[in-house]
């Protein structure tokens, strides 16, 4: 597309935010509906799926629920009894941030790993850190003590499996210590991990914080600060408060909704739906159903 035509379209979009919002919401809705149908069909066809595939499906199902909430919130809210419609960008930032975290962790475990052993290693570490959320609770009511004990036993079993996995991996002494450190940490902090290899041998096991994760998720370098932006908008930061005042004074909340939150939502749902097809047993056949409804298809075909 030539620059003159692109600028003309952008000018029209800027002057007609409600029209653009309707288009993008309709586009997200079409992908969302098809994704839900794919989930239901996959579940029906795979009643005895393994744990990893069930987690994969459940992750996508939770993502679709978040997207439903985002679409509902995009209609705007009334402030008390006043008739003015406002866009609650703080709530949007929290929802889209959560959706991004889910998309990144899923891709880190299911897509970036080279084999089943690496996938299971990251999957079990993720499970342990999830269970640690409950194990690290203090002053737990007596009736929940049994739950904590069950969680403790499950973590013990997962660590045993992980130790056996690590024994079979081709690693250096240093990278093995890094992996074991991640396994044995009693933290609930969610992170990504990266296997760095040399001639097939794991020479380093890197942590990837959520703040740094955008470098590994987005191809477009201009998107690298999006997680920080979502965080400062959803957290009670001073800058977030300043932006809140400016946003409603200038009434640019609709444009922020369209070009940040809805655009990111469409991108993330597109990637998650296609990742599910790539990583889940018996799901590859659904790729062709979902792909024409995704952002990737638009970028590869429509905009040319």
PDB file of C-alpha atoms in Angstrom:
ATOM      1  CA  UNK A   1       0.000   0.000   0.000  1.00  0.00           C
ATOM      2  CA  UNK A   2       1.435   3.403  -0.981  1.00  0.00           C
ATOM      3  CA  UNK A   3       2.107   5.996   1.727  1.00  0.00           C
ATOM      4  CA  UNK A   4      -0.416   8.537   0.424  1.00  0.00           C
ATOM      5  CA  UNK A   5      -3.252   6.032   0.517  1.00  0.00           C
ATOM      6  CA  UNK A   6      -2.146   4.778   3.928  1.00  0.00           C
ATOM      7  CA  UNK A   7      -2.186   8.318   5.344  1.00  0.00           C
ATOM      8  CA  UNK A   8      -5.635   8.927   3.878  1.00  0.00           C
ATOM      9  CA  UNK A   9      -7.011   5.779   5.506  1.00  0.00           C
ATOM     10  CA  UNK A  10      -5.372   6.649   8.834  1.00  0.00           C
ATOM     11  CA  UNK A  11      -6.876  10.156   8.711  1.00  0.00           C
ATOM     12  CA  UNK A  12     -10.340   8.684   8.104  1.00  0.00           C
ATOM     13  CA  UNK A  13      -9.871   6.233  10.969  1.00  0.00           C
ATOM     14  CA  UNK A  14      -8.783   8.976  13.366  1.00  0.00           C
ATOM     15  CA  UNK A  15     -11.891  11.020  12.526  1.00  0.00           C
ATOM     16  CA  UNK A  16     -14.274   8.057  12.814  1.00  0.00           C
ATOM     17  CA  UNK A  17     -13.286   6.105  15.945  1.00  0.00           C
ATOM     18  CA  UNK A  18     -16.728   4.552  16.473  1.00  0.00           C
ATOM     19  CA  UNK A  19     -16.684   3.091  12.942  1.00  0.00           C
ATOM     20  CA  UNK A  20     -13.186   1.665  13.455  1.00  0.00           C
ATOM     21  CA  UNK A  21     -14.165   0.317  16.864  1.00  0.00           C
ATOM     22  CA  UNK A  22     -17.143  -1.509  15.356  1.00  0.00           C
ATOM     23  CA  UNK A  23     -14.925  -3.094  12.699  1.00  0.00           C
ATOM     24  CA  UNK A  24     -12.262  -4.321  15.102  1.00  0.00           C
ATOM     25  CA  UNK A  25     -14.809  -5.592  17.650  1.00  0.00           C
ATOM     26  CA  UNK A  26     -16.621  -7.477  14.852  1.00  0.00           C
ATOM     27  CA  UNK A  27     -13.296  -8.926  13.703  1.00  0.00           C
ATOM     28  CA  UNK A  28     -12.381 -10.061  17.220  1.00  0.00           C
ATOM     29  CA  UNK A  29     -15.871 -11.499  17.676  1.00  0.00           C
ATOM     30  CA  UNK A  30     -15.586 -13.614  14.510  1.00  0.00           C
ATOM     31  CA  UNK A  31     -12.251 -15.085  15.630  1.00  0.00           C
ATOM     32  CA  UNK A  32     -13.502 -15.572  19.181  1.00  0.00           C
ATOM     33  CA  UNK A  33     -16.613 -17.454  18.083  1.00  0.00           C
ATOM     34  CA  UNK A  34     -14.632 -19.762  15.811  1.00  0.00           C
ATOM     35  CA  UNK A  35     -12.024 -20.366  18.531  1.00  0.00           C
ATOM     36  CA  UNK A  36     -14.748 -21.420  20.980  1.00  0.00           C
ATOM     37  CA  UNK A  37     -16.196 -23.825  18.403  1.00  0.00           C
ATOM     38  CA  UNK A  38     -12.729 -25.299  17.791  1.00  0.00           C
ATOM     39  CA  UNK A  39     -12.212 -25.798  21.545  1.00  0.00           C
ATOM     40  CA  UNK A  40     -15.548 -27.591  21.914  1.00  0.00           C
ATOM     41  CA  UNK A  41     -14.917 -29.778  18.876  1.00  0.00           C
ATOM     42  CA  UNK A  42     -11.396 -30.649  20.013  1.00  0.00           C
ATOM     43  CA  UNK A  43     -12.667 -31.587  23.492  1.00  0.00           C
ATOM     44  CA  UNK A  44     -15.363 -33.820  21.985  1.00  0.00           C
ATOM     45  CA  UNK A  45     -12.859 -35.586  19.718  1.00  0.00           C
ATOM     46  CA  UNK A  46     -10.193 -35.992  22.418  1.00  0.00           C
ATOM     47  CA  UNK A  47     -11.910 -37.212  25.605  1.00  0.00           C
ATOM     48  CA  UNK A  48      -8.764 -38.990  26.835  1.00  0.00           C
ATOM     49  CA  UNK A  49      -6.237 -36.239  26.118  1.00  0.00           C
ATOM     50  CA  UNK A  50      -2.980 -36.163  28.086  1.00  0.00           C
ATOM     51  CA  UNK A  51      -2.359 -33.620  30.833  1.00  0.00           C
ATOM     52  CA  UNK A  52      -0.301 -31.278  28.631  1.00  0.00           C
ATOM     53  CA  UNK A  53      -3.004 -31.162  25.946  1.00  0.00           C
ATOM     54  CA  UNK A  54      -5.736 -30.563  28.546  1.00  0.00           C
ATOM     55  CA  UNK A  55      -3.718 -27.654  29.969  1.00  0.00           C
ATOM     56  CA  UNK A  56      -3.217 -26.312  26.435  1.00  0.00           C
ATOM     57  CA  UNK A  57      -6.956 -26.403  25.766  1.00  0.00           C
ATOM     58  CA  UNK A  58      -7.864 -24.932  29.138  1.00  0.00           C
ATOM     59  CA  UNK A  59      -5.395 -22.091  28.648  1.00  0.00           C
ATOM     60  CA  UNK A  60      -7.043 -21.118  25.358  1.00  0.00           C
ATOM     61  CA  UNK A  61     -10.498 -21.454  26.917  1.00  0.00           C
ATOM     62  CA  UNK A  62      -9.505 -19.050  29.709  1.00  0.00           C
ATOM     63  CA  UNK A  63      -8.143 -16.641  27.105  1.00  0.00           C
ATOM     64  CA  UNK A  64     -11.480 -16.640  25.269  1.00  0.00           C
ATOM     65  CA  UNK A  65     -13.268 -15.796  28.532  1.00  0.00           C
ATOM     66  CA  UNK A  66     -10.955 -12.811  29.026  1.00  0.00           C
ATOM     67  CA  UNK A  67     -11.609 -11.647  25.461  1.00  0.00           C
ATOM     68  CA  UNK A  68     -15.372 -11.879  26.090  1.00  0.00           C
ATOM     69  CA  UNK A  69     -14.903  -9.569  29.080  1.00  0.00           C
ATOM     70  CA  UNK A  70     -12.821  -7.147  27.000  1.00  0.00           C
ATOM     71  CA  UNK A  71     -15.507  -6.949  24.305  1.00  0.00           C
ATOM     72  CA  UNK A  72     -18.172  -6.379  26.928  1.00  0.00           C
ATOM     73  CA  UNK A  73     -16.120  -3.611  28.552  1.00  0.00           C
ATOM     74  CA  UNK A  74     -15.489  -1.959  25.163  1.00  0.00           C
ATOM     75  CA  UNK A  75     -19.135  -0.830  25.125  1.00  0.00           C
ATOM     76  CA  UNK A  76     -18.220   1.679  27.826  1.00  0.00           C
ATOM     77  CA  UNK A  77     -19.589   2.430  31.281  1.00  0.00           C
ATOM     78  CA  UNK A  78     -21.750   5.070  32.917  1.00  0.00           C
ATOM     79  CA  UNK A  79     -20.124   7.002  35.747  1.00  0.00           C
ATOM     80  CA  UNK A  80     -22.725   6.894  38.489  1.00  0.00           C
ATOM     81  CA  UNK A  81     -26.023   8.235  37.144  1.00  0.00           C
ATOM     82  CA  UNK A  82     -24.430  10.435  34.486  1.00  0.00           C
ATOM     83  CA  UNK A  83     -25.209   9.596  30.872  1.00  0.00           C
ATOM     84  CA  UNK A  84     -21.680  10.174  29.545  1.00  0.00           C
ATOM     85  CA  UNK A  85     -20.084   6.924  28.369  1.00  0.00           C
ATOM     86  CA  UNK A  86     -16.519   6.390  29.563  1.00  0.00           C
ATOM     87  CA  UNK A  87     -13.960   3.777  28.594  1.00  0.00           C
ATOM     88  CA  UNK A  88     -12.465   2.213  31.733  1.00  0.00           C
ATOM     89  CA  UNK A  89      -8.907   2.019  30.424  1.00  0.00           C
ATOM     90  CA  UNK A  90      -7.549   0.933  33.805  1.00  0.00           C
ATOM     91  CA  UNK A  91      -9.711  -2.180  33.720  1.00  0.00           C
ATOM     92  CA  UNK A  92      -8.771  -2.724  30.066  1.00  0.00           C
ATOM     93  CA  UNK A  93      -5.073  -2.538  30.907  1.00  0.00           C
ATOM     94  CA  UNK A  94      -5.479  -5.191  33.621  1.00  0.00           C
ATOM     95  CA  UNK A  95      -7.392  -7.562  31.340  1.00  0.00           C
ATOM     96  CA  UNK A  96      -5.091  -7.161  28.336  1.00  0.00           C
ATOM     97  CA  UNK A  97      -2.017  -7.468  30.565  1.00  0.00           C
ATOM     98  CA  UNK A  98      -3.398 -10.741  31.935  1.00  0.00           C
ATOM     99  CA  UNK A  99      -4.106 -11.937  28.385  1.00  0.00           C
ATOM    100  CA  UNK A 100      -0.560 -11.096  27.318  1.00  0.00           C
ATOM    101  CA  UNK A 101       0.959 -12.945  30.293  1.00  0.00           C
ATOM    102  CA  UNK A 102      -1.093 -16.011  29.390  1.00  0.00           C
ATOM    103  CA  UNK A 103      -0.051 -15.823  25.733  1.00  0.00           C
ATOM    104  CA  UNK A 104       3.632 -15.446  26.602  1.00  0.00           C
ATOM    105  CA  UNK A 105       3.792 -18.249  29.182  1.00  0.00           C
ATOM    106  CA  UNK A 106       1.907 -20.599  26.862  1.00  0.00           C
ATOM    107  CA  UNK A 107       4.233 -19.886  23.947  1.00  0.00           C
ATOM    108  CA  UNK A 108       7.286 -20.189  26.172  1.00  0.00           C
ATOM    109  CA  UNK A 109       6.252 -23.677  27.329  1.00  0.00           C
ATOM    110  CA  UNK A 110       4.566 -25.128  24.255  1.00  0.00           C
ATOM    111  CA  UNK A 111       6.094 -23.385  21.224  1.00  0.00           C
ATOM    112  CA  UNK A 112       9.667 -22.282  21.955  1.00  0.00           C
ATOM    113  CA  UNK A 113      10.803 -25.642  23.339  1.00  0.00           C
ATOM    114  CA  UNK A 114      12.464 -28.059  20.916  1.00  0.00           C
ATOM    115  CA  UNK A 115      11.125 -31.364  22.241  1.00  0.00           C
ATOM    116  CA  UNK A 116       8.720 -33.030  24.696  1.00  0.00           C
ATOM    117  CA  UNK A 117      11.376 -33.224  27.433  1.00  0.00           C
ATOM    118  CA  UNK A 118      12.014 -29.482  27.351  1.00  0.00           C
ATOM    119  CA  UNK A 119       8.287 -28.746  27.204  1.00  0.00           C
ATOM    120  CA  UNK A 120       7.592 -30.976  30.207  1.00  0.00           C
ATOM    121  CA  UNK A 121      10.445 -29.430  32.171  1.00  0.00           C
ATOM    122  CA  UNK A 122       8.994 -25.924  31.760  1.00  0.00           C
ATOM    123  CA  UNK A 123       5.452 -27.227  32.274  1.00  0.00           C
ATOM    124  CA  UNK A 124       6.298 -28.921  35.595  1.00  0.00           C
ATOM    125  CA  UNK A 125       8.203 -25.881  36.882  1.00  0.00           C
ATOM    126  CA  UNK A 126       5.143 -23.778  36.022  1.00  0.00           C
ATOM    127  CA  UNK A 127       2.883 -26.247  37.868  1.00  0.00           C
ATOM    128  CA  UNK A 128       5.110 -26.202  40.954  1.00  0.00           C
ATOM    129  CA  UNK A 129       5.095 -22.413  41.093  1.00  0.00           C
ATOM    130  CA  UNK A 130       1.329 -22.413  40.782  1.00  0.00           C
ATOM    131  CA  UNK A 131       0.964 -24.842  43.696  1.00  0.00           C
ATOM    132  CA  UNK A 132       3.436 -22.759  45.709  1.00  0.00           C
ATOM    133  CA  UNK A 133       0.835 -19.997  45.765  1.00  0.00           C
ATOM    134  CA  UNK A 134      -1.213 -22.077  48.207  1.00  0.00           C
ATOM    135  CA  UNK A 135       1.715 -23.677  50.000  1.00  0.00           C
ATOM    136  CA  UNK A 136       3.145 -20.261  50.862  1.00  0.00           C
ATOM    137  CA  UNK A 137      -0.101 -19.035  52.435  1.00  0.00           C
ATOM    138  CA  UNK A 138       0.024 -18.368  56.176  1.00  0.00           C
ATOM    139  CA  UNK A 139      -2.820 -18.601  58.714  1.00  0.00           C
ATOM    140  CA  UNK A 140      -4.749 -21.055  56.559  1.00  0.00           C
ATOM    141  CA  UNK A 141      -8.105 -22.196  58.045  1.00  0.00           C
ATOM    142  CA  UNK A 142      -7.893 -25.708  59.466  1.00  0.00           C
ATOM    143  CA  UNK A 143     -10.259 -27.165  56.864  1.00  0.00           C
ATOM    144  CA  UNK A 144      -7.736 -26.275  54.136  1.00  0.00           C
ATOM    145  CA  UNK A 145      -4.774 -28.037  55.751  1.00  0.00           C
ATOM    146  CA  UNK A 146      -5.554 -31.197  53.786  1.00  0.00           C
ATOM    147  CA  UNK A 147      -5.412 -29.203  50.530  1.00  0.00           C
ATOM    148  CA  UNK A 148      -1.992 -27.863  51.446  1.00  0.00           C
ATOM    149  CA  UNK A 149      -0.749 -31.341  52.254  1.00  0.00           C
ATOM    150  CA  UNK A 150      -2.018 -32.635  48.893  1.00  0.00           C
ATOM    151  CA  UNK A 151      -0.249 -29.737  47.162  1.00  0.00           C
ATOM    152  CA  UNK A 152       2.959 -30.540  49.060  1.00  0.00           C
ATOM    153  CA  UNK A 153       2.825 -34.160  47.901  1.00  0.00           C
ATOM    154  CA  UNK A 154       2.144 -33.082  44.314  1.00  0.00           C
ATOM    155  CA  UNK A 155       5.134 -30.732  44.342  1.00  0.00           C
ATOM    156  CA  UNK A 156       7.288 -33.584  45.673  1.00  0.00           C
ATOM    157  CA  UNK A 157       6.161 -35.832  42.785  1.00  0.00           C
ATOM    158  CA  UNK A 158       6.719 -33.106  40.200  1.00  0.00           C
ATOM    159  CA  UNK A 159      10.235 -32.416  41.456  1.00  0.00           C
ATOM    160  CA  UNK A 160      11.020 -36.147  41.326  1.00  0.00           C
ATOM    161  CA  UNK A 161       9.882 -36.232  37.689  1.00  0.00           C
ATOM    162  CA  UNK A 162      11.943 -33.150  36.939  1.00  0.00           C
ATOM    163  CA  UNK A 163      15.109 -34.601  38.466  1.00  0.00           C
ATOM    164  CA  UNK A 164      14.677 -37.684  36.263  1.00  0.00           C
ATOM    165  CA  UNK A 165      14.181 -35.454  33.207  1.00  0.00           C
ATOM    166  CA  UNK A 166      17.292 -33.404  33.921  1.00  0.00           C
ATOM    167  CA  UNK A 167      19.388 -36.565  34.298  1.00  0.00           C
ATOM    168  CA  UNK A 168      18.570 -37.520  30.702  1.00  0.00           C
ATOM    169  CA  UNK A 169      19.323 -34.073  29.237  1.00  0.00           C
ATOM    170  CA  UNK A 170      22.587 -33.125  27.568  1.00  0.00           C
ATOM    171  CA  UNK A 171      23.717 -30.197  29.717  1.00  0.00           C
ATOM    172  CA  UNK A 172      26.842 -28.543  31.041  1.00  0.00           C
ATOM    173  CA  UNK A 173      27.427 -28.541  34.791  1.00  0.00           C
ATOM    174  CA  UNK A 174      26.594 -24.835  34.965  1.00  0.00           C
ATOM    175  CA  UNK A 175      23.322 -25.085  33.011  1.00  0.00           C
ATOM    176  CA  UNK A 176      22.267 -28.128  35.066  1.00  0.00           C
ATOM    177  CA  UNK A 177      22.737 -26.145  38.261  1.00  0.00           C
ATOM    178  CA  UNK A 178      20.663 -23.301  36.779  1.00  0.00           C
ATOM    179  CA  UNK A 179      17.854 -25.739  35.909  1.00  0.00           C
ATOM    180  CA  UNK A 180      17.934 -27.364  39.362  1.00  0.00           C
ATOM    181  CA  UNK A 181      17.842 -23.933  40.994  1.00  0.00           C
ATOM    182  CA  UNK A 182      14.645 -23.104  39.082  1.00  0.00           C
ATOM    183  CA  UNK A 183      13.146 -26.472  40.089  1.00  0.00           C
ATOM    184  CA  UNK A 184      13.960 -26.144  43.787  1.00  0.00           C
ATOM    185  CA  UNK A 185      12.910 -22.510  44.299  1.00  0.00           C
ATOM    186  CA  UNK A 186       9.924 -22.227  46.627  1.00  0.00           C
ATOM    187  CA  UNK A 187       8.603 -19.185  44.797  1.00  0.00           C
ATOM    188  CA  UNK A 188       5.257 -18.552  43.155  1.00  0.00           C
ATOM    189  CA  UNK A 189       6.740 -16.023  40.710  1.00  0.00           C
ATOM    190  CA  UNK A 190       5.829 -16.755  37.103  1.00  0.00           C
ATOM    191  CA  UNK A 191       8.685 -16.453  34.610  1.00  0.00           C
ATOM    192  CA  UNK A 192       9.672 -17.667  31.187  1.00  0.00           C
ATOM    193  CA  UNK A 193      12.809 -19.705  30.566  1.00  0.00           C
ATOM    194  CA  UNK A 194      15.155 -20.186  27.640  1.00  0.00           C
ATOM    195  CA  UNK A 195      17.406 -23.103  26.743  1.00  0.00           C
ATOM    196  CA  UNK A 196      20.598 -21.777  25.168  1.00  0.00           C
ATOM    197  CA  UNK A 197      22.438 -24.475  23.230  1.00  0.00           C
ATOM    198  CA  UNK A 198      25.712 -25.085  21.495  1.00  0.00           C
ATOM    199  CA  UNK A 199      25.862 -28.045  19.104  1.00  0.00           C
ATOM    200  CA  UNK A 200      22.697 -29.440  20.726  1.00  0.00           C
ATOM    201  CA  UNK A 201      24.074 -29.224  24.282  1.00  0.00           C
ATOM    202  CA  UNK A 202      22.310 -26.963  26.807  1.00  0.00           C
ATOM    203  CA  UNK A 203      24.981 -24.514  27.971  1.00  0.00           C
ATOM    204  CA  UNK A 204      22.713 -22.005  29.735  1.00  0.00           C
ATOM    205  CA  UNK A 205      19.213 -21.885  31.223  1.00  0.00           C
ATOM    206  CA  UNK A 206      18.050 -18.265  31.239  1.00  0.00           C
ATOM    207  CA  UNK A 207      15.206 -16.642  33.172  1.00  0.00           C
ATOM    208  CA  UNK A 208      12.874 -14.349  31.224  1.00  0.00           C
ATOM    209  CA  UNK A 209      10.965 -11.850  33.360  1.00  0.00           C
ATOM    210  CA  UNK A 210       7.568 -10.685  32.194  1.00  0.00           C
ATOM    211  CA  UNK A 211       8.985  -7.169  31.785  1.00  0.00           C
ATOM    212  CA  UNK A 212      11.645  -8.512  29.395  1.00  0.00           C
ATOM    213  CA  UNK A 213       9.356 -11.045  27.724  1.00  0.00           C
ATOM    214  CA  UNK A 214       8.152  -8.712  24.965  1.00  0.00           C
ATOM    215  CA  UNK A 215      11.580  -8.962  23.306  1.00  0.00           C
ATOM    216  CA  UNK A 216      10.909 -12.660  22.827  1.00  0.00           C
ATOM    217  CA  UNK A 217       7.207 -12.415  21.924  1.00  0.00           C
ATOM    218  CA  UNK A 218       6.837  -9.510  19.488  1.00  0.00           C
ATOM    219  CA  UNK A 219       8.651  -9.302  16.157  1.00  0.00           C
ATOM    220  CA  UNK A 220       7.874  -5.573  15.983  1.00  0.00           C
ATOM    221  CA  UNK A 221      10.405  -3.688  18.135  1.00  0.00           C
ATOM    222  CA  UNK A 222       7.895  -0.853  18.630  1.00  0.00           C
ATOM    223  CA  UNK A 223       5.850  -3.254  20.792  1.00  0.00           C
ATOM    224  CA  UNK A 224       8.670  -3.873  23.265  1.00  0.00           C
ATOM    225  CA  UNK A 225       7.332  -1.383  25.848  1.00  0.00           C
ATOM    226  CA  UNK A 226       3.717  -2.542  25.731  1.00  0.00           C
ATOM    227  CA  UNK A 227       3.935  -4.646  28.915  1.00  0.00           C
ATOM    228  CA  UNK A 228       5.390  -1.695  30.833  1.00  0.00           C
ATOM    229  CA  UNK A 229       2.606   0.531  29.488  1.00  0.00           C
ATOM    230  CA  UNK A 230      -0.085  -1.961  30.508  1.00  0.00           C
ATOM    231  CA  UNK A 231       1.469  -2.224  33.967  1.00  0.00           C
ATOM    232  CA  UNK A 232       1.739   1.501  34.649  1.00  0.00           C
ATOM    233  CA  UNK A 233      -1.868   1.969  33.503  1.00  0.00           C
ATOM    234  CA  UNK A 234      -3.291  -0.851  35.608  1.00  0.00           C
ATOM    235  CA  UNK A 235      -1.122  -0.243  38.713  1.00  0.00           C
ATOM    236  CA  UNK A 236      -1.747   2.673  41.131  1.00  0.00           C
ATOM    237  CA  UNK A 237       1.289   4.579  39.842  1.00  0.00           C
ATOM    238  CA  UNK A 238       1.651   8.355  39.745  1.00  0.00           C
ATOM    239  CA  UNK A 239       2.063   8.344  35.973  1.00  0.00           C
ATOM    240  CA  UNK A 240      -1.039   6.200  35.618  1.00  0.00           C
ATOM    241  CA  UNK A 241      -2.986   8.754  37.647  1.00  0.00           C
ATOM    242  CA  UNK A 242      -1.689  11.661  35.518  1.00  0.00           C
ATOM    243  CA  UNK A 243      -2.713   9.842  32.340  1.00  0.00           C
ATOM    244  CA  UNK A 244      -6.150   9.166  33.798  1.00  0.00           C
ATOM    245  CA  UNK A 245      -6.778  12.895  34.175  1.00  0.00           C
ATOM    246  CA  UNK A 246      -5.459  13.787  30.709  1.00  0.00           C
ATOM    247  CA  UNK A 247      -7.356  10.946  29.063  1.00  0.00           C
ATOM    248  CA  UNK A 248     -10.815  12.126  30.080  1.00  0.00           C
ATOM    249  CA  UNK A 249     -10.033  15.824  29.762  1.00  0.00           C
ATOM    250  CA  UNK A 250      -9.017  15.390  26.112  1.00  0.00           C
ATOM    251  CA  UNK A 251     -11.521  12.537  25.556  1.00  0.00           C
ATOM    252  CA  UNK A 252      -8.988  10.381  23.726  1.00  0.00           C
ATOM    253  CA  UNK A 253     -10.184   7.253  25.514  1.00  0.00           C
ATOM    254  CA  UNK A 254     -11.817   5.811  22.362  1.00  0.00           C
ATOM    255  CA  UNK A 255      -8.596   6.040  20.347  1.00  0.00           C
ATOM    256  CA  UNK A 256      -6.622   4.497  23.204  1.00  0.00           C
ATOM    257  CA  UNK A 257      -9.179   1.688  23.323  1.00  0.00           C
ATOM    258  CA  UNK A 258      -8.892   1.018  19.584  1.00  0.00           C
ATOM    259  CA  UNK A 259      -5.193   1.398  18.911  1.00  0.00           C
ATOM    260  CA  UNK A 260      -3.857  -0.138  22.111  1.00  0.00           C
ATOM    261  CA  UNK A 261      -6.278  -2.430  23.929  1.00  0.00           C
ATOM    262  CA  UNK A 262      -8.456  -3.828  21.139  1.00  0.00           C
ATOM    263  CA  UNK A 263      -5.547  -4.055  18.694  1.00  0.00           C
ATOM    264  CA  UNK A 264      -3.481  -5.958  21.271  1.00  0.00           C
ATOM    265  CA  UNK A 265      -6.433  -8.192  22.103  1.00  0.00           C
ATOM    266  CA  UNK A 266      -6.843  -9.158  18.448  1.00  0.00           C
ATOM    267  CA  UNK A 267      -3.123  -9.793  18.067  1.00  0.00           C
ATOM    268  CA  UNK A 268      -2.922 -11.939  21.212  1.00  0.00           C
ATOM    269  CA  UNK A 269      -6.034 -14.005  20.488  1.00  0.00           C
ATOM    270  CA  UNK A 270      -4.783 -14.577  16.923  1.00  0.00           C
ATOM    271  CA  UNK A 271      -1.420 -15.826  18.170  1.00  0.00           C
ATOM    272  CA  UNK A 272      -2.887 -17.978  20.930  1.00  0.00           C
ATOM    273  CA  UNK A 273      -5.393 -19.662  18.634  1.00  0.00           C
ATOM    274  CA  UNK A 274      -2.695 -20.543  16.084  1.00  0.00           C
ATOM    275  CA  UNK A 275      -0.240 -21.614  18.790  1.00  0.00           C
ATOM    276  CA  UNK A 276      -2.875 -23.993  20.134  1.00  0.00           C
ATOM    277  CA  UNK A 277      -3.204 -25.597  16.708  1.00  0.00           C
ATOM    278  CA  UNK A 278       0.572 -26.026  16.411  1.00  0.00           C
ATOM    279  CA  UNK A 279       1.237 -27.386  19.888  1.00  0.00           C
ATOM    280  CA  UNK A 280      -1.777 -29.560  20.735  1.00  0.00           C
ATOM    281  CA  UNK A 281      -2.294 -33.157  19.687  1.00  0.00           C
ATOM    282  CA  UNK A 282      -4.913 -33.499  16.909  1.00  0.00           C
ATOM    283  CA  UNK A 283      -5.394 -29.715  16.665  1.00  0.00           C
ATOM    284  CA  UNK A 284      -3.367 -28.971  13.515  1.00  0.00           C
ATOM    285  CA  UNK A 285      -6.409 -29.624  11.322  1.00  0.00           C
ATOM    286  CA  UNK A 286      -8.135 -26.573  12.856  1.00  0.00           C
ATOM    287  CA  UNK A 287      -5.390 -24.193  11.714  1.00  0.00           C
ATOM    288  CA  UNK A 288      -7.055 -23.556   8.337  1.00  0.00           C
ATOM    289  CA  UNK A 289     -10.357 -22.746  10.054  1.00  0.00           C
ATOM    290  CA  UNK A 290      -8.785 -20.128  12.313  1.00  0.00           C
ATOM    291  CA  UNK A 291      -6.024 -18.641  10.167  1.00  0.00           C
ATOM    292  CA  UNK A 292      -8.280 -16.581   7.781  1.00  0.00           C
ATOM    293  CA  UNK A 293      -9.801 -14.867  10.829  1.00  0.00           C
ATOM    294  CA  UNK A 294      -6.484 -13.892  12.417  1.00  0.00           C
ATOM    295  CA  UNK A 295      -4.316 -10.798  12.301  1.00  0.00           C
ATOM    296  CA  UNK A 296      -1.590 -12.800  10.577  1.00  0.00           C
ATOM    297  CA  UNK A 297      -3.863 -13.448   7.594  1.00  0.00           C
ATOM    298  CA  UNK A 298      -4.734  -9.760   7.326  1.00  0.00           C
ATOM    299  CA  UNK A 299      -1.078  -8.745   7.527  1.00  0.00           C
ATOM    300  CA  UNK A 300      -0.012 -11.332   4.957  1.00  0.00           C
ATOM    301  CA  UNK A 301      -2.846 -10.955   2.429  1.00  0.00           C
ATOM    302  CA  UNK A 302      -5.276  -8.078   2.898  1.00  0.00           C
ATOM    303  CA  UNK A 303      -2.741  -5.245   3.382  1.00  0.00           C
ATOM    304  CA  UNK A 304      -0.593  -6.200   0.387  1.00  0.00           C
TER     305      UNK A 304
END
